[in-house]
Short mmCIF file of C-alpha atoms in Angstrom, two decimals:
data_model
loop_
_atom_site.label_atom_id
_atom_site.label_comp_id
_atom_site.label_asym_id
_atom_site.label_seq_id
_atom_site.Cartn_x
_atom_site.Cartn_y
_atom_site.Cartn_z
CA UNK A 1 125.39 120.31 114.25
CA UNK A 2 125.29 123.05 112.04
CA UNK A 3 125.13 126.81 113.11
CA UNK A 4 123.67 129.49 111.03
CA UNK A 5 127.10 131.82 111.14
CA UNK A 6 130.48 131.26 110.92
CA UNK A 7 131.02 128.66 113.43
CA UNK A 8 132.58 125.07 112.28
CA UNK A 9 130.16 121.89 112.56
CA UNK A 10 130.51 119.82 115.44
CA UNK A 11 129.75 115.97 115.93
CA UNK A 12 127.88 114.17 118.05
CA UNK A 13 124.99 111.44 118.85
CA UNK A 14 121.52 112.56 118.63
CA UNK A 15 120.83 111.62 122.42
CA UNK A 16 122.94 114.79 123.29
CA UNK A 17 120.77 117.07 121.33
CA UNK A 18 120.01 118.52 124.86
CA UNK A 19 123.89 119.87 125.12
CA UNK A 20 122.61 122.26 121.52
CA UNK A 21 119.88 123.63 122.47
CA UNK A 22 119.15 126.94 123.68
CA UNK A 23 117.74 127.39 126.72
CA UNK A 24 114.13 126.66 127.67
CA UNK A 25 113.84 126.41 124.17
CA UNK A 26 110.67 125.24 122.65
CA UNK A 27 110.60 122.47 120.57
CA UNK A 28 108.05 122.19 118.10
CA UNK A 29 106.44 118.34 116.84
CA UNK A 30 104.55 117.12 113.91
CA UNK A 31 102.01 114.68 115.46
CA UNK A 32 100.83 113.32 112.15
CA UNK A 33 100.40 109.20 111.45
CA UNK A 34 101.12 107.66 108.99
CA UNK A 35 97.83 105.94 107.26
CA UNK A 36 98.32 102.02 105.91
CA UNK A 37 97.21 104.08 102.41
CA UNK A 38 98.26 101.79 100.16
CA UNK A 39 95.67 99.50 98.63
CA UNK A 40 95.98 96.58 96.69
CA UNK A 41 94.09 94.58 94.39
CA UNK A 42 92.88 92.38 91.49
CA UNK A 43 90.94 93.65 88.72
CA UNK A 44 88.38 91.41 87.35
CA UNK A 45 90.98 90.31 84.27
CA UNK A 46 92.71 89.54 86.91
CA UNK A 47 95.75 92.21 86.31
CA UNK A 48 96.95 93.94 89.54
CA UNK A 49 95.91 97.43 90.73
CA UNK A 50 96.75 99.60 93.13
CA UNK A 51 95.80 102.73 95.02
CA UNK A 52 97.99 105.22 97.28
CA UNK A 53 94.87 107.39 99.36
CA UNK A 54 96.22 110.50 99.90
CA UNK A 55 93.04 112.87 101.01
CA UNK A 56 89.46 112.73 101.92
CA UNK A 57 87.27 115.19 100.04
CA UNK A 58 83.95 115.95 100.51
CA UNK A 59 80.66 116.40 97.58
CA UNK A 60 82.29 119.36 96.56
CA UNK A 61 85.85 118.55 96.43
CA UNK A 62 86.69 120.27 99.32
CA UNK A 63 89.86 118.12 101.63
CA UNK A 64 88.42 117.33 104.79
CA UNK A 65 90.02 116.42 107.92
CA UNK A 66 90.19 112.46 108.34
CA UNK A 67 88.31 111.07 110.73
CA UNK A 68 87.71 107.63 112.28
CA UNK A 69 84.36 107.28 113.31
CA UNK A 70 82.48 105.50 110.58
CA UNK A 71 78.59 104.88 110.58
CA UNK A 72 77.68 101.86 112.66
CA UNK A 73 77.09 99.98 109.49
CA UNK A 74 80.19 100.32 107.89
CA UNK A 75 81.59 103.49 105.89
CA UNK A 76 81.32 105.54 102.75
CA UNK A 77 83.99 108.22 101.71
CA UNK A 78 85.38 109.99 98.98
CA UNK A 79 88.85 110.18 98.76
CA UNK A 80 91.52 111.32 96.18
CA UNK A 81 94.25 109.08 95.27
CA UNK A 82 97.03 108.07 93.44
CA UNK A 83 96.25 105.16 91.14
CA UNK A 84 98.60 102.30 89.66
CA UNK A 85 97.93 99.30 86.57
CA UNK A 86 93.90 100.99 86.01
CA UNK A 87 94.18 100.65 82.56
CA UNK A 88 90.96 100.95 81.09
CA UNK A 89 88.69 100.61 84.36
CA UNK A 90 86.55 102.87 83.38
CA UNK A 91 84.50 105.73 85.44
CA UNK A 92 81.84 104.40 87.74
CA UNK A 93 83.45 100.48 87.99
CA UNK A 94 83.71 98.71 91.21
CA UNK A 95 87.41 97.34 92.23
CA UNK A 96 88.00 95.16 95.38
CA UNK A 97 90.95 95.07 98.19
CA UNK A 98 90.78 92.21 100.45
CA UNK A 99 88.43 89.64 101.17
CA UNK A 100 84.95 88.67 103.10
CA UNK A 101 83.97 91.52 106.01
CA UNK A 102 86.74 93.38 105.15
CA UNK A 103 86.69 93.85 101.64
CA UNK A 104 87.07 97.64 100.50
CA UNK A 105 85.03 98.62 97.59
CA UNK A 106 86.37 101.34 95.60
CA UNK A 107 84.62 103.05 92.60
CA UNK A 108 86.04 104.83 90.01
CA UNK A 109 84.61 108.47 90.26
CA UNK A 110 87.16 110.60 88.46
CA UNK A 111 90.35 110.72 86.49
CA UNK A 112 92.94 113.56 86.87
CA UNK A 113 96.56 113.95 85.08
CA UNK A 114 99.57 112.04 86.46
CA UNK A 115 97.57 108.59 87.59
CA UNK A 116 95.43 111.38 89.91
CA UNK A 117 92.05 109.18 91.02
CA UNK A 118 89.05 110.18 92.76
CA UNK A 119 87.36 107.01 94.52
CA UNK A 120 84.44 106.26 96.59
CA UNK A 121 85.24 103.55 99.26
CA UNK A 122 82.45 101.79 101.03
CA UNK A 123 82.76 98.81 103.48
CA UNK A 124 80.90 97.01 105.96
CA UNK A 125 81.47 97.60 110.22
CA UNK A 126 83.50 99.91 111.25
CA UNK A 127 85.34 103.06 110.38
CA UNK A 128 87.77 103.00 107.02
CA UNK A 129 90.60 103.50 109.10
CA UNK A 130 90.64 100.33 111.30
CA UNK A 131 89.94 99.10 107.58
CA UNK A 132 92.77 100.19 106.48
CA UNK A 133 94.63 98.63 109.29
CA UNK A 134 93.59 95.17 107.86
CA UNK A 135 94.09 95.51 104.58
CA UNK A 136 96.04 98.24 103.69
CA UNK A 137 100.10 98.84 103.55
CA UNK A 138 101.84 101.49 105.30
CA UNK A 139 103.84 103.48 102.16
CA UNK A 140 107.70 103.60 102.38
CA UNK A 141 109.80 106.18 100.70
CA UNK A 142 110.41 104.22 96.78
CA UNK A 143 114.04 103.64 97.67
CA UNK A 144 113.46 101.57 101.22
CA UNK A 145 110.69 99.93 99.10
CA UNK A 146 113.27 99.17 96.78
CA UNK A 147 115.24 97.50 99.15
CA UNK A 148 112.47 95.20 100.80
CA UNK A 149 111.90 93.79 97.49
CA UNK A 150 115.37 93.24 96.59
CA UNK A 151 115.37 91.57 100.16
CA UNK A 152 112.81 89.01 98.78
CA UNK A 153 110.08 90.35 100.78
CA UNK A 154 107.14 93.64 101.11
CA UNK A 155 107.52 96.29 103.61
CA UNK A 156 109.04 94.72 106.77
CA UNK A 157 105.70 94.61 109.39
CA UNK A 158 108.37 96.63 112.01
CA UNK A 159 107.82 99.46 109.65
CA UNK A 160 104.15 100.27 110.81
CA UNK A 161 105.97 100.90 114.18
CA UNK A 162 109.63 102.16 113.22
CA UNK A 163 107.89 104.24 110.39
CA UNK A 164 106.07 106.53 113.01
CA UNK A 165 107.37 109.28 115.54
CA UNK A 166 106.41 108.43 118.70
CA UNK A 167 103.94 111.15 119.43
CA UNK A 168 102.39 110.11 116.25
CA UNK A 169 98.45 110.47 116.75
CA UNK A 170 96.48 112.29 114.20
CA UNK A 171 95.94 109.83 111.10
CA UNK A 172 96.51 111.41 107.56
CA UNK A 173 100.12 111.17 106.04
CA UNK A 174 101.23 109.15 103.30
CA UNK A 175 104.93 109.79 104.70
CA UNK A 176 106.55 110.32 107.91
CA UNK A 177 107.72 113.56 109.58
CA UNK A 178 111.49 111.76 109.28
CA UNK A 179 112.97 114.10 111.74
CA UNK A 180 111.13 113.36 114.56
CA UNK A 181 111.72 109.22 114.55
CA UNK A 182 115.19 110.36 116.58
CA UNK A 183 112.76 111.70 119.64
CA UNK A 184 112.48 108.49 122.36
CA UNK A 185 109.87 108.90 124.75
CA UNK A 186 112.93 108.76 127.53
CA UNK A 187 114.83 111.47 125.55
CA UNK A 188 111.53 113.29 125.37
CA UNK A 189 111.52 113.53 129.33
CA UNK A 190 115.19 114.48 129.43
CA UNK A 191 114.83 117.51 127.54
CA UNK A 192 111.59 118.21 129.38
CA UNK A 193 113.26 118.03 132.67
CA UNK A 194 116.41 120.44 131.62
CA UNK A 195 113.53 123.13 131.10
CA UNK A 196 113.07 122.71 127.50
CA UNK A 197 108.98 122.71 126.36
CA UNK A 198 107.06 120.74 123.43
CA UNK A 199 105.07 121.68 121.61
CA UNK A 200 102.71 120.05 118.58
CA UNK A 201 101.34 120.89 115.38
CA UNK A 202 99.72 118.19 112.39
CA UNK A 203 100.67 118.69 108.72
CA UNK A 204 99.72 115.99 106.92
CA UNK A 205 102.22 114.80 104.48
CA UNK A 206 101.48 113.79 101.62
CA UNK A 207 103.21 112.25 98.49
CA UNK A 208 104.73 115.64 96.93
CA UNK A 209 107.22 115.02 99.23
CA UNK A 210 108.86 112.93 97.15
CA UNK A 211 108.15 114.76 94.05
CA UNK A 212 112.00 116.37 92.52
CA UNK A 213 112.41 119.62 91.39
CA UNK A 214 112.36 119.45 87.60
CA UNK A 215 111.81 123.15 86.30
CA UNK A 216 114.90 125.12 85.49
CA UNK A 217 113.52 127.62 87.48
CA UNK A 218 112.43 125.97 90.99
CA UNK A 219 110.14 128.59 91.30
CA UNK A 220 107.97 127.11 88.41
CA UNK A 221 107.35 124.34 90.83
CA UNK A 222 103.81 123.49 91.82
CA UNK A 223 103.33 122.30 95.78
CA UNK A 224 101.06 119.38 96.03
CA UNK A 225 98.65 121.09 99.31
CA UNK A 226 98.74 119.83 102.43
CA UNK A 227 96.51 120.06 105.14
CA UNK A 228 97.51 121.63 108.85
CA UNK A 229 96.20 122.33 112.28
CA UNK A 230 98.37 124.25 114.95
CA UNK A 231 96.27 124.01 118.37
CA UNK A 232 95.25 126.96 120.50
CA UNK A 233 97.85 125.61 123.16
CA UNK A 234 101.03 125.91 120.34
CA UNK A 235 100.28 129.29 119.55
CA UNK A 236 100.24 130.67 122.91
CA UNK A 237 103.50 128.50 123.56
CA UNK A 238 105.24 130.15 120.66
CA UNK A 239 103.79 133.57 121.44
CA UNK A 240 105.12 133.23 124.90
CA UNK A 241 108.69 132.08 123.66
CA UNK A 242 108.56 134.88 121.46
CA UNK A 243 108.19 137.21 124.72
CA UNK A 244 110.71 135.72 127.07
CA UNK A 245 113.11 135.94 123.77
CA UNK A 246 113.29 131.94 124.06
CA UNK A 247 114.28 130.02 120.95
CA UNK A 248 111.61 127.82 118.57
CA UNK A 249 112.75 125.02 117.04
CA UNK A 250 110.97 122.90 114.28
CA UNK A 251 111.76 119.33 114.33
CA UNK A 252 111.42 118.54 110.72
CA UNK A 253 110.88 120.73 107.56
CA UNK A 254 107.16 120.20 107.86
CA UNK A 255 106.91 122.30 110.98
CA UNK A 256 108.91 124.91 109.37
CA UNK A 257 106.18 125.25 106.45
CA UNK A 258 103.30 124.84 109.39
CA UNK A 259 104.56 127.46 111.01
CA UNK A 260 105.90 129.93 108.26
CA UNK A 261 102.28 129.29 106.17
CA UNK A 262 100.46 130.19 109.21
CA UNK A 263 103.20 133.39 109.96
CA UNK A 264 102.17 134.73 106.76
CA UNK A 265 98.63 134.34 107.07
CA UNK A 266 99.09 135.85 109.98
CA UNK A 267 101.07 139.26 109.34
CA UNK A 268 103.78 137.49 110.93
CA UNK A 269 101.99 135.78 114.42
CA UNK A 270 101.29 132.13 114.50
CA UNK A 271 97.61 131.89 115.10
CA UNK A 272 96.04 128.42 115.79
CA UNK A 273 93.15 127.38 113.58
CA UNK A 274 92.75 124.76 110.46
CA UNK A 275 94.21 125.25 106.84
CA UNK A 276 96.62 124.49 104.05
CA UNK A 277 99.88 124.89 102.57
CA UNK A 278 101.59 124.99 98.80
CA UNK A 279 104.04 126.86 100.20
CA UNK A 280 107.58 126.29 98.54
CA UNK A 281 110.83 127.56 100.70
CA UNK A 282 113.14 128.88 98.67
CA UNK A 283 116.79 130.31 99.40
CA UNK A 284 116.11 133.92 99.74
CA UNK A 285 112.78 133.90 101.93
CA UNK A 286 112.77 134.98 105.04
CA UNK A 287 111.37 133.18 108.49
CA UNK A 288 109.29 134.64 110.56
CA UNK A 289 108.09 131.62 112.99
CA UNK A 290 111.45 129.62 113.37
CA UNK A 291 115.01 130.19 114.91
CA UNK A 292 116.61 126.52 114.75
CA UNK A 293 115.69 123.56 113.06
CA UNK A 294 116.14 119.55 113.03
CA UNK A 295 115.92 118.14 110.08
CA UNK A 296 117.61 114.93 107.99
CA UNK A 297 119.62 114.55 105.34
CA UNK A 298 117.21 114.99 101.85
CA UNK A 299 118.00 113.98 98.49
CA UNK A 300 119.30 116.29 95.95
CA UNK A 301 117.02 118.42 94.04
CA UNK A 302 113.96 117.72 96.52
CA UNK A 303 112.30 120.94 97.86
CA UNK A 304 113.37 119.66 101.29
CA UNK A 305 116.91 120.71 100.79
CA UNK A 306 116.47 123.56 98.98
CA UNK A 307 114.27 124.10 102.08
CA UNK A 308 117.09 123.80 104.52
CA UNK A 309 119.37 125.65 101.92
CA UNK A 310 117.11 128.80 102.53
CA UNK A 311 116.80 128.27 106.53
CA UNK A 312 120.82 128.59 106.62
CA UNK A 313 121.44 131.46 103.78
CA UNK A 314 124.28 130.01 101.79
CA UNK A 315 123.24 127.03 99.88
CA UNK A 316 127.51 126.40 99.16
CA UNK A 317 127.62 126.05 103.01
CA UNK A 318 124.93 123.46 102.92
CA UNK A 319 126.74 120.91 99.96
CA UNK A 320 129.85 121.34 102.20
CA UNK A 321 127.98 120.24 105.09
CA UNK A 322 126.68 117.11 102.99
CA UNK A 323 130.13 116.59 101.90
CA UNK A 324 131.18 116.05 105.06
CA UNK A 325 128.40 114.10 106.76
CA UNK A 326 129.36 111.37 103.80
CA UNK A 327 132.74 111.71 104.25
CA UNK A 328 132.17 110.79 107.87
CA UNK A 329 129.43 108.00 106.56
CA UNK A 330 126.46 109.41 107.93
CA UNK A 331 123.10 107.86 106.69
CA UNK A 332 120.82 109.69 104.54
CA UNK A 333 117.29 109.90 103.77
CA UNK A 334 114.36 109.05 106.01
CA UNK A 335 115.59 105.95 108.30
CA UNK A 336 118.79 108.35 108.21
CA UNK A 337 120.78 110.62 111.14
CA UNK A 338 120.34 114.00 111.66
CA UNK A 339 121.38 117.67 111.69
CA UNK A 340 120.57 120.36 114.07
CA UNK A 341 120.69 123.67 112.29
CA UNK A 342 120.87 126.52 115.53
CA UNK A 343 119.95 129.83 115.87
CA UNK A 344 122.25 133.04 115.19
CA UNK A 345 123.71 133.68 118.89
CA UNK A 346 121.53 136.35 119.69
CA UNK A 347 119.04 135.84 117.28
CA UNK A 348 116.18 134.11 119.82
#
């Protein structure tokens, strides 16, 4: 546990987080899911392919929200995507992922830089996302990937259940909210029961996440966008913690860029409504929507930790944190443990 101010970490297992927080605090959730997005396939020289859906888009390019009613006979959408192994496919071909009634068709609609697709996917019965179910592959984080095939094996079938929070409900990530797989259902209750409230916003993540910092200057940077919606119900909860001078605390870094985004669009309130993000933390931004945060441990140079660099003010103070979560052999990165980052006494 790591408090912004003077005060020396502390130590303990996640299932106490109750004994940190502030009171009544409200805890805020990212109640994204995480889409089987990743689509494989044979092209017709018989060379593998593969696709990584990352956002619907409509005529006009516009993201849409996803959605899983499909026509009665069978569905037709646009979606961007990250493609692998296209070659020379060229614009307006027809690829195939799986077999029989649940085949996928996916045309070739558009190029971008960086293996950027744009696809049109059309099926027969039933919405794309029970399609996707059947033939698709929930995407892992490249290193745990890593390790399944080194293992002998894909991604282990647990991981379309231990791969999701478990408020998960609003399909559209290509990666987890990481922070929130520590949350039980029974610990859930717990906190609910000491007074504490939850609260839930969606940001869909998508694969930027996992995109490094390269530029000299981080500011250089470009965000991949990312789609949110913070429910009427949220906002009142936070404008009503803000009123009773209770604390708000984002599980995970995607709430705090939810929340912030929104904050700025709204001259500092969080007001609910539909919209999206590029916004990059950085250390010497302020935060408008967010007293404490949960977060993991992230890998070096990601925006995530330069993220939680900025939430605390002293980016030294962070490294020496790290330094000592592997001195004491604490797990990193998305199946990893946890930190609890609290408020400034007297700052809720």
């Amino acid at each position: 546990m790591r408090r912004r101010g003077d005060s020396p970490n502390e130590h303990a297992h996640f299932r106490d987080i109750g004994r940190f927080l502030p009171p009544r605090s409200l805890l805020v959730v990212n109640d994204t899911r995480v889409m089987a997005a990743r689509l494989r396939g044979r092209k017709a020289t018989g060379g593998g392919f593969e696709l990584l859906l990352t956002r619907p888009v409509a005529a006009g390019g516009a993201a849409q929200q996803v959605s899983d009613a499909g026509f009665e006979a069978g569905f037709d959408e646009t979606w961007e995507a990250l493609g692998r192994s296209l070659g020379n496919v060229a614009l307006g071909s027809t690829l195939e992922i799986g077999t029989g009634p649940e085949t996928v068709r996916a045309t070739l609609v558009e190029r971008g830089a960086d293996g950027n697709v744009t696809v049109r996917l059309r099926g027969e019965g039933g919405p794309l996302l029970a399609r996707l179910e059947a033939v698709g592959e929930v995407p892992l984080p490249p290193y745990i990937e890593a390790a399944r095939r080194e293992a002998g094996g894909a991604p282990d079938v647990d991981d379309r259940a231990r791969y999701q929070t478990v408020y998960a409900d609003a399909p559209g990530a290509v990666a987890a909210p990481t922070a929130g797989l520590h949350f039980t259902p029974g610990l859930l209750d717990a906190l609910a029961a000491a007074g504490h409230e939850v609260a839930r916003v969606t940001l869909h993540v998508g694969p930027g996440t996992f995109r490094p910092v390269k530029a000299t200057d981080p500011r250089a940077h470009e965000m991949d966008e990312e789609r949110y919606v913070i429910p009427e119900a949220t906002a009142e909860a936070i404008a009503r913690a803000r009123a009773e001078h209770r604390s708000v605390i984002a599980v995970g870094t995607t709430v705090v860029r939810t929340l912030e985004a929104a904050a700025r669009e709204g001259g500092g309130q969080v007001k609910a409504g539909e919209g999206a993000t590029r916004l990059f933390i950085l250390p010497g931004d302020r935060f408008a929507a967010v007293d404490g945060l949960i977060t993991n441990f992230h890998l070096p140079e990601s925006t995530l930790l330069m993220l939680v660099c900025a939430f605390v003010g002293e980016r030294e103070r962070v490294l020496a944190t790290y330094r000592e979560a592997v001195e004491k052999r604490y797990r990193f990165y998305s199946y990893g443990d946890a930190m609890f980052i609290q408020p400034e006494r007297g700052a809720a």
